[in-house]
Short mmCIF file of C-alpha atoms and ligand atoms in Angstrom, two decimals:
data_model
loop_
_atom_site.label_atom_id
_atom_site.label_comp_id
_atom_site.label_asym_id
_atom_site.label_seq_id
_atom_site.Cartn_x
_atom_site.Cartn_y
_atom_site.Cartn_z
CA MET A 1151 -0.20 0.16 -0.26
CA SER A 1152 1.21 2.95 -0.38
CA VAL A 1153 2.48 5.33 1.83
CA LEU A 1154 2.94 9.13 -0.12
CA ASP A 1155 -0.20 9.66 -2.45
CA ILE A 1156 1.90 12.22 -5.78
CA ASP A 1157 -0.15 14.66 -7.40
CA ARG A 1158 0.15 17.23 -10.49
CA ILE A 1159 -1.95 20.30 -10.58
CA GLY A 1160 -0.47 22.53 -13.46
CA GLN A 1161 3.02 23.18 -12.68
CA VAL A 1162 2.86 22.55 -8.69
CA ALA A 1163 3.30 18.93 -7.17
CA ILE A 1164 1.00 17.47 -4.08
CA TRP A 1165 2.72 15.26 -1.71
CA ARG A 1166 0.28 13.48 0.64
CA ILE A 1167 0.92 10.90 3.88
CA THR A 1168 -1.24 8.91 3.43
CA ARG A 1169 -0.69 6.32 7.27
CA PRO A 1170 -3.29 7.82 8.69
CA GLN A 1171 -3.67 4.97 11.01
CA ALA A 1172 -0.78 5.35 12.72
CA LEU A 1173 -1.66 9.17 12.27
CA ASN A 1174 1.38 9.39 9.45
CA ALA A 1175 3.61 8.54 11.39
CA LEU A 1176 7.07 8.27 10.26
CA ASN A 1177 9.17 4.49 9.12
CA ALA A 1178 11.17 3.92 6.46
CA ASP A 1179 8.76 3.25 3.90
CA VAL A 1180 7.80 6.87 3.96
CA LEU A 1181 11.15 8.44 4.61
CA ASP A 1182 11.84 6.05 0.55
CA ALA A 1183 8.74 7.76 -0.73
CA LEU A 1184 10.03 11.20 0.35
CA HIS A 1185 13.41 11.13 -0.82
CA ALA A 1186 11.89 9.01 -4.50
CA ALA A 1187 9.53 12.21 -4.65
CA VAL A 1188 12.35 14.49 -4.32
CA ASP A 1189 14.97 12.99 -6.99
CA ALA A 1190 11.81 13.08 -9.68
CA ALA A 1191 11.25 16.49 -7.99
CA SER A 1192 14.58 17.33 -9.28
CA ARG A 1193 14.45 15.72 -12.20
CA ASP A 1194 11.51 18.07 -12.90
CA HIS A 1195 12.50 21.00 -14.78
CA GLU A 1196 8.57 21.84 -15.13
CA LEU A 1197 7.79 22.06 -11.69
CA ARG A 1198 7.68 25.45 -9.85
CA ALA A 1199 6.76 24.29 -6.02
CA VAL A 1200 5.36 21.25 -3.55
CA VAL A 1201 3.10 21.41 -1.78
CA LEU A 1202 3.73 18.34 1.83
CA THR A 1203 0.62 17.11 3.93
CA GLY A 1204 -0.89 14.53 5.65
CA GLU A 1205 -4.04 12.00 5.57
CA GLY A 1206 -6.51 12.60 8.49
CA LYS A 1207 -5.98 14.55 11.29
CA ALA A 1208 -2.22 14.73 12.01
CA PHE A 1209 0.16 16.09 9.59
CA VAL A 1210 3.21 13.71 10.60
CA ALA A 1211 2.68 12.33 14.44
CA GLY A 1212 7.02 12.21 14.76
CA ALA A 1213 9.00 9.11 13.64
CA ASP A 1214 7.07 5.52 14.18
CA ILE A 1215 7.23 4.12 17.43
CA ALA A 1216 6.82 0.38 16.26
CA ALA A 1217 10.01 0.52 14.34
CA MET A 1218 12.24 2.53 16.64
CA LYS A 1219 11.22 0.80 20.05
CA ASP A 1220 14.54 -2.08 19.65
CA MET A 1221 16.67 -0.36 17.29
CA THR A 1222 20.30 -0.44 17.95
CA PRO A 1223 22.08 2.66 19.08
CA ALA A 1224 23.61 2.16 15.07
CA GLN A 1225 20.05 1.42 13.30
CA ALA A 1226 18.80 4.19 15.59
CA GLU A 1227 21.53 6.25 14.23
CA ALA A 1228 21.67 4.98 10.65
CA PHE A 1229 17.40 6.23 10.43
CA ALA A 1230 18.04 10.04 11.87
CA ALA A 1231 20.93 10.38 9.14
CA LYS A 1232 18.16 8.69 6.83
CA GLY A 1233 15.85 11.98 8.29
CA GLN A 1234 18.73 13.57 7.65
CA ASP A 1235 19.69 13.59 4.57
CA LEU A 1236 16.04 14.15 3.41
CA GLY A 1237 15.90 17.45 6.04
CA ALA A 1238 18.42 18.81 4.16
CA ARG A 1239 17.26 17.31 0.49
CA PHE A 1240 14.23 19.11 1.12
CA GLU A 1241 16.25 23.12 1.71
CA LYS A 1242 18.25 21.90 -1.53
CA LEU A 1243 15.42 20.72 -3.97
CA GLY A 1244 15.46 24.16 -7.02
CA VAL A 1245 11.66 24.21 -5.95
CA PRO A 1246 9.85 25.79 -2.72
CA ILE A 1247 8.51 23.31 -0.13
CA ILE A 1248 5.73 24.75 1.37
CA ALA A 1249 4.18 22.61 4.89
CA ALA A 1250 0.28 22.13 5.11
CA VAL A 1251 0.05 21.57 8.85
CA ASN A 1252 -2.80 20.29 9.09
CA GLY A 1253 -3.17 18.91 12.29
CA PHE A 1254 -0.23 16.77 14.47
CA ALA A 1255 3.73 17.91 13.40
CA LEU A 1256 4.64 16.58 16.13
CA GLY A 1257 8.57 14.75 17.08
CA GLY A 1258 9.95 13.99 13.35
CA GLY A 1259 7.10 15.93 12.22
CA CYS A 1260 8.03 18.91 13.43
CA GLU A 1261 10.91 18.33 12.47
CA LEU A 1262 10.14 17.48 8.62
CA ALA A 1263 7.82 20.70 9.02
CA MET A 1264 11.15 22.60 9.53
CA SER A 1265 13.44 21.19 6.46
CA CYS A 1266 10.40 23.49 4.49
CA ASP A 1267 10.70 26.39 2.98
CA ILE A 1268 7.88 27.93 4.29
CA VAL A 1269 4.91 26.44 6.69
CA LEU A 1270 1.21 27.22 6.90
CA ALA A 1271 -0.54 26.81 10.04
CA GLY A 1272 -4.52 25.05 9.69
CA PRO A 1273 -6.71 25.80 12.82
CA LYS A 1274 -5.77 21.83 14.17
CA ALA A 1275 -2.22 22.47 13.28
CA LYS A 1276 0.04 21.62 16.84
CA PHE A 1277 3.81 21.93 16.92
CA GLY A 1278 5.83 19.52 19.67
CA GLN A 1279 9.46 18.34 20.14
CA PRO A 1280 8.34 15.10 22.85
CA GLU A 1281 10.43 12.42 22.15
CA VAL A 1282 11.71 13.58 26.30
CA ASN A 1283 8.58 11.58 27.01
CA LEU A 1284 9.64 7.89 24.69
CA GLY A 1285 13.42 8.53 26.61
CA VAL A 1286 14.89 9.82 23.44
CA ILE A 1287 15.80 13.24 22.49
CA PRO A 1288 14.81 14.93 18.28
CA GLY A 1289 16.73 13.03 15.84
CA PHE A 1290 15.95 14.41 12.50
CA GLY A 1291 16.81 18.34 13.22
CA GLY A 1292 14.98 19.36 15.57
CA THR A 1293 16.87 20.55 18.92
CA GLN A 1294 19.16 21.87 15.64
CA ARG A 1295 17.01 24.08 13.02
CA LEU A 1296 14.43 24.56 16.52
CA VAL A 1297 17.17 26.77 18.07
CA ARG A 1298 17.47 28.94 14.06
CA ARG A 1299 13.71 28.97 13.91
CA VAL A 1300 12.61 30.12 17.51
CA GLY A 1301 15.85 30.53 19.14
CA LEU A 1302 17.39 29.03 22.00
CA THR A 1303 15.11 29.74 24.55
CA ARG A 1304 11.90 28.52 23.22
CA ALA A 1305 13.21 25.45 22.14
CA MET A 1306 15.25 24.41 25.60
CA ASP A 1307 11.07 24.77 26.63
CA LEU A 1308 9.54 22.98 24.36
CA CYS A 1309 12.43 19.90 23.81
CA MET A 1310 12.63 19.88 27.54
CA SER A 1311 8.97 19.97 28.00
CA GLY A 1312 7.72 17.75 25.03
CA ARG A 1313 4.75 20.49 24.81
CA PHE A 1314 2.42 20.95 22.74
CA VAL A 1315 1.92 24.42 20.86
CA ASN A 1316 -1.40 25.49 18.55
CA ALA A 1317 -1.19 27.78 15.66
CA ASP A 1318 -1.08 31.16 17.25
CA GLU A 1319 1.71 30.44 19.50
CA ALA A 1320 3.30 28.19 16.45
CA VAL A 1321 3.42 31.92 14.42
CA THR A 1322 3.76 34.45 17.45
CA MET A 1323 7.83 31.89 17.69
CA GLY A 1324 9.05 32.43 14.81
CA LEU A 1325 8.06 28.38 13.97
CA ALA A 1326 5.15 28.66 11.05
CA ALA A 1327 5.22 31.67 8.92
CA ARG A 1328 1.33 31.71 9.06
CA LYS A 1329 -2.08 30.89 10.90
CA VAL A 1330 -4.87 29.96 8.02
CA GLU A 1331 -7.63 29.62 9.25
CA GLY A 1332 -9.60 27.77 6.46
CA ASP A 1333 -8.01 24.68 4.33
CA VAL A 1334 -4.99 24.83 4.83
CA VAL A 1335 -4.03 22.76 2.04
CA GLU A 1336 -5.95 24.80 0.10
CA GLU A 1337 -4.02 27.84 0.55
CA ALA A 1338 -0.82 26.24 0.61
CA LEU A 1339 -1.74 25.11 -3.06
CA ALA A 1340 -2.98 29.58 -3.63
CA LEU A 1341 0.56 30.16 -1.76
CA ALA A 1342 2.57 27.81 -4.38
CA ARG A 1343 0.55 29.05 -7.15
CA THR A 1344 1.32 32.50 -6.98
CA ILE A 1345 4.91 31.47 -5.99
CA ALA A 1346 4.82 29.51 -10.12
CA GLU A 1347 4.06 32.73 -11.44
CA LYS A 1348 7.93 34.22 -10.17
CA GLY A 1349 10.97 33.47 -12.00
CA PRO A 1350 11.92 30.35 -11.32
CA VAL A 1351 15.65 31.31 -11.15
CA ALA A 1352 15.08 34.28 -8.78
CA VAL A 1353 13.06 31.83 -6.49
CA ARG A 1354 16.07 29.28 -6.81
CA TYR A 1355 18.83 31.77 -5.62
CA VAL A 1356 16.07 32.71 -2.93
CA LYS A 1357 16.48 30.09 -1.98
CA ARG A 1358 19.45 29.45 -1.62
CA ALA A 1359 20.84 32.71 -0.49
CA ILE A 1360 18.52 31.79 2.95
CA HIS A 1361 19.88 28.37 3.37
CA GLU A 1362 23.54 28.50 2.74
CA ASN A 1363 23.88 31.58 4.64
CA ALA A 1364 21.93 31.53 7.46
CA ASP A 1365 24.62 30.82 9.84
CA ALA A 1366 27.12 32.33 7.23
CA ASP A 1367 28.80 36.02 9.39
CA LEU A 1368 26.73 39.00 7.61
CA ASP A 1369 29.96 39.88 5.06
CA THR A 1370 29.56 36.08 3.90
CA GLY A 1371 25.89 36.43 3.40
CA LEU A 1372 26.41 39.28 1.62
CA ALA A 1373 28.41 38.46 -0.57
CA ALA A 1374 27.04 35.48 -1.77
CA GLU A 1375 23.83 37.30 -2.28
CA ARG A 1376 25.38 39.41 -4.73
CA SER A 1377 27.16 36.69 -6.74
CA LEU A 1378 23.22 35.41 -7.13
CA PHE A 1379 22.07 38.80 -8.05
CA ALA A 1380 24.93 39.20 -10.73
CA LEU A 1381 24.04 35.59 -12.22
CA CYS A 1382 20.35 35.74 -12.22
CA PHE A 1383 21.35 39.34 -15.32
CA ALA A 1384 22.46 36.01 -17.00
CA THR A 1385 18.95 35.43 -17.25
CA ALA A 1386 16.57 36.34 -20.12
CA ASP A 1387 14.24 36.60 -17.15
CA GLN A 1388 15.26 39.24 -15.33
CA LYS A 1389 14.75 40.53 -18.95
CA GLU A 1390 11.79 39.40 -19.30
CA GLY A 1391 10.66 41.12 -16.23
CA MET A 1392 12.36 44.47 -15.31
CA GLY A 1393 10.98 44.24 -19.15
CA ALA A 1394 7.63 44.07 -18.82
CA PHE A 1395 7.59 46.40 -16.09
CA LEU A 1396 8.58 48.42 -17.82
CA ASP A 1397 6.05 47.60 -21.17
CA LYS A 1398 3.19 48.09 -18.39
CA ARG A 1399 2.39 44.99 -19.16
CA ALA A 1400 2.79 41.02 -17.17
CA ALA A 1401 6.37 38.74 -17.18
CA ALA A 1402 5.96 35.82 -19.46
CA PHE A 1403 9.49 33.88 -17.22
CA THR A 1404 10.07 31.40 -18.99
CA GLY A 1405 12.86 29.81 -16.19
CA ASN A 1406 15.79 30.19 -18.82
N1 CO8 B 467 4.69 5.94 15.61
C1 CO8 B 467 4.13 4.89 15.89
N2 CO8 B 467 1.84 5.30 14.97
C2 CO8 B 467 2.10 6.31 16.31
C3 CO8 B 467 2.58 7.20 16.62
C4 CO8 B 467 3.74 7.33 16.35
N3 CO8 B 467 4.59 8.45 16.37
N4 CO8 B 467 1.44 8.01 17.04
C5 CO8 B 467 0.23 8.02 16.47
N5 CO8 B 467 0.33 6.65 16.31
C6 CO8 B 467 -0.87 5.34 16.03
C7 CO8 B 467 -1.18 5.15 17.20
O1 CO8 B 467 -0.29 4.45 18.05
C8 CO8 B 467 -2.44 4.41 17.11
O2 CO8 B 467 -2.59 2.89 16.43
P1 CO8 B 467 -3.79 2.72 17.63
O3 CO8 B 467 -4.87 2.42 16.38
O4 CO8 B 467 -2.68 1.02 16.33
O5 CO8 B 467 -3.58 2.41 18.77
C9 CO8 B 467 -3.03 5.27 15.77
O6 CO8 B 467 -1.40 6.52 15.50
C10 CO8 B 467 -3.84 6.47 16.78
O7 CO8 B 467 -2.63 7.57 17.82
P2 CO8 B 467 -3.53 7.83 18.66
O8 CO8 B 467 -4.87 7.10 19.40
O9 CO8 B 467 -3.24 7.83 19.75
O10 CO8 B 467 -4.32 8.99 19.44
P3 CO8 B 467 -4.96 10.14 19.35
O11 CO8 B 467 -5.45 11.38 19.09
O12 CO8 B 467 -5.68 9.79 21.01
O13 CO8 B 467 -3.59 10.77 20.17
C11 CO8 B 467 -1.35 11.88 19.30
C12 CO8 B 467 -2.54 11.22 20.02
C13 CO8 B 467 -0.66 12.71 21.03
C14 CO8 B 467 -0.39 12.90 19.27
C15 CO8 B 467 -0.70 10.63 20.32
O14 CO8 B 467 -0.71 9.35 19.12
C16 CO8 B 467 0.85 10.38 20.71
O15 CO8 B 467 1.20 11.32 21.27
N6 CO8 B 467 1.91 10.10 19.27
C17 CO8 B 467 2.89 10.25 19.69
C18 CO8 B 467 3.76 11.82 18.62
C19 CO8 B 467 5.20 11.03 19.62
O16 CO8 B 467 6.13 11.14 20.54
N7 CO8 B 467 6.01 11.53 19.08
C20 CO8 B 467 6.87 11.33 18.72
C21 CO8 B 467 7.69 10.45 18.09
S1 CO8 B 467 9.58 10.45 18.51
C22 CO8 B 467 10.18 11.02 16.77
O17 CO8 B 467 9.40 11.87 16.99
C23 CO8 B 467 12.35 10.83 16.89
C24 CO8 B 467 12.73 11.09 15.55
C25 CO8 B 467 13.85 11.32 15.05
C26 CO8 B 467 14.13 10.45 14.31
C27 CO8 B 467 12.87 10.79 12.94
C28 CO8 B 467 14.14 10.35 11.90
C29 CO8 B 467 13.23 9.52 10.94
#
């Protein structure tokens, strides 16, 4: 049975994790399916954005506890590496990935959302790093990406208490970009379509400039930004975008 539904609506893909009976918990099959989806997306030159969500009442309620219970330390390290590698590949993919958090995003699910470029929180979203309840720590980037998103003070609180935060609190602390009152998947698709209308190379360079330099000192980050800004001027899309503005017409970007 498939654990990941992939649909394509125009230039936007929707990846929906489909293990609702286990609240979409991440086991090796789900991780493999997501790796395969990234493989396919990186070869798809017409793709402009991805929406990631979960079926049922969860986005992802964490790594699969039943699958992890009897792991040896070596197996646990390999499992964490497979998850961490997926997060790194999300950040390197040339198109944005939008997490449409429809429900529980806990443990590995919160970490999966934080590996996405934009996080939208639906009215029932619940975020948390409850690993300490299980006698373990986050292993899919939680102790690292959470600090970068919400700061050390709040990351300590969430990772040590295991408490859940709702959409409002997640937005306030910077874990989610926005709360969506209605259907979070529809809103994420609308956002994906908006991004799909922009210059694809520019969107790719924005993603690269931010991710590759989030931990750099300011001078290094500004130098990288300058280089990518200059590279935009080697594209037909830059001529088209600026020409269209001056001609007072809509730009027709080609991604070249
Ligand atoms: N793993 C496996 N099964 C799960 C998980 C999970 N993480 N979460 C829920 N399920 C299963 C339940 O066992 C239950 O199965 P069954 O019907 O067969 O009994 C089914 O999903 C429904 O769950 P509940 O009955 O518990 O639903 P409730 O609405 O009562 O509660 C909760 C929802 C609060 C989300 C509750 O299910 C819960 O606390 N789940 C566990 C959350 C958790 O602790 N997550 C962290 C896991 S550890 C982790 O993610 C570490 C990541 C590090 C490495 C990752 C590498 C990829």
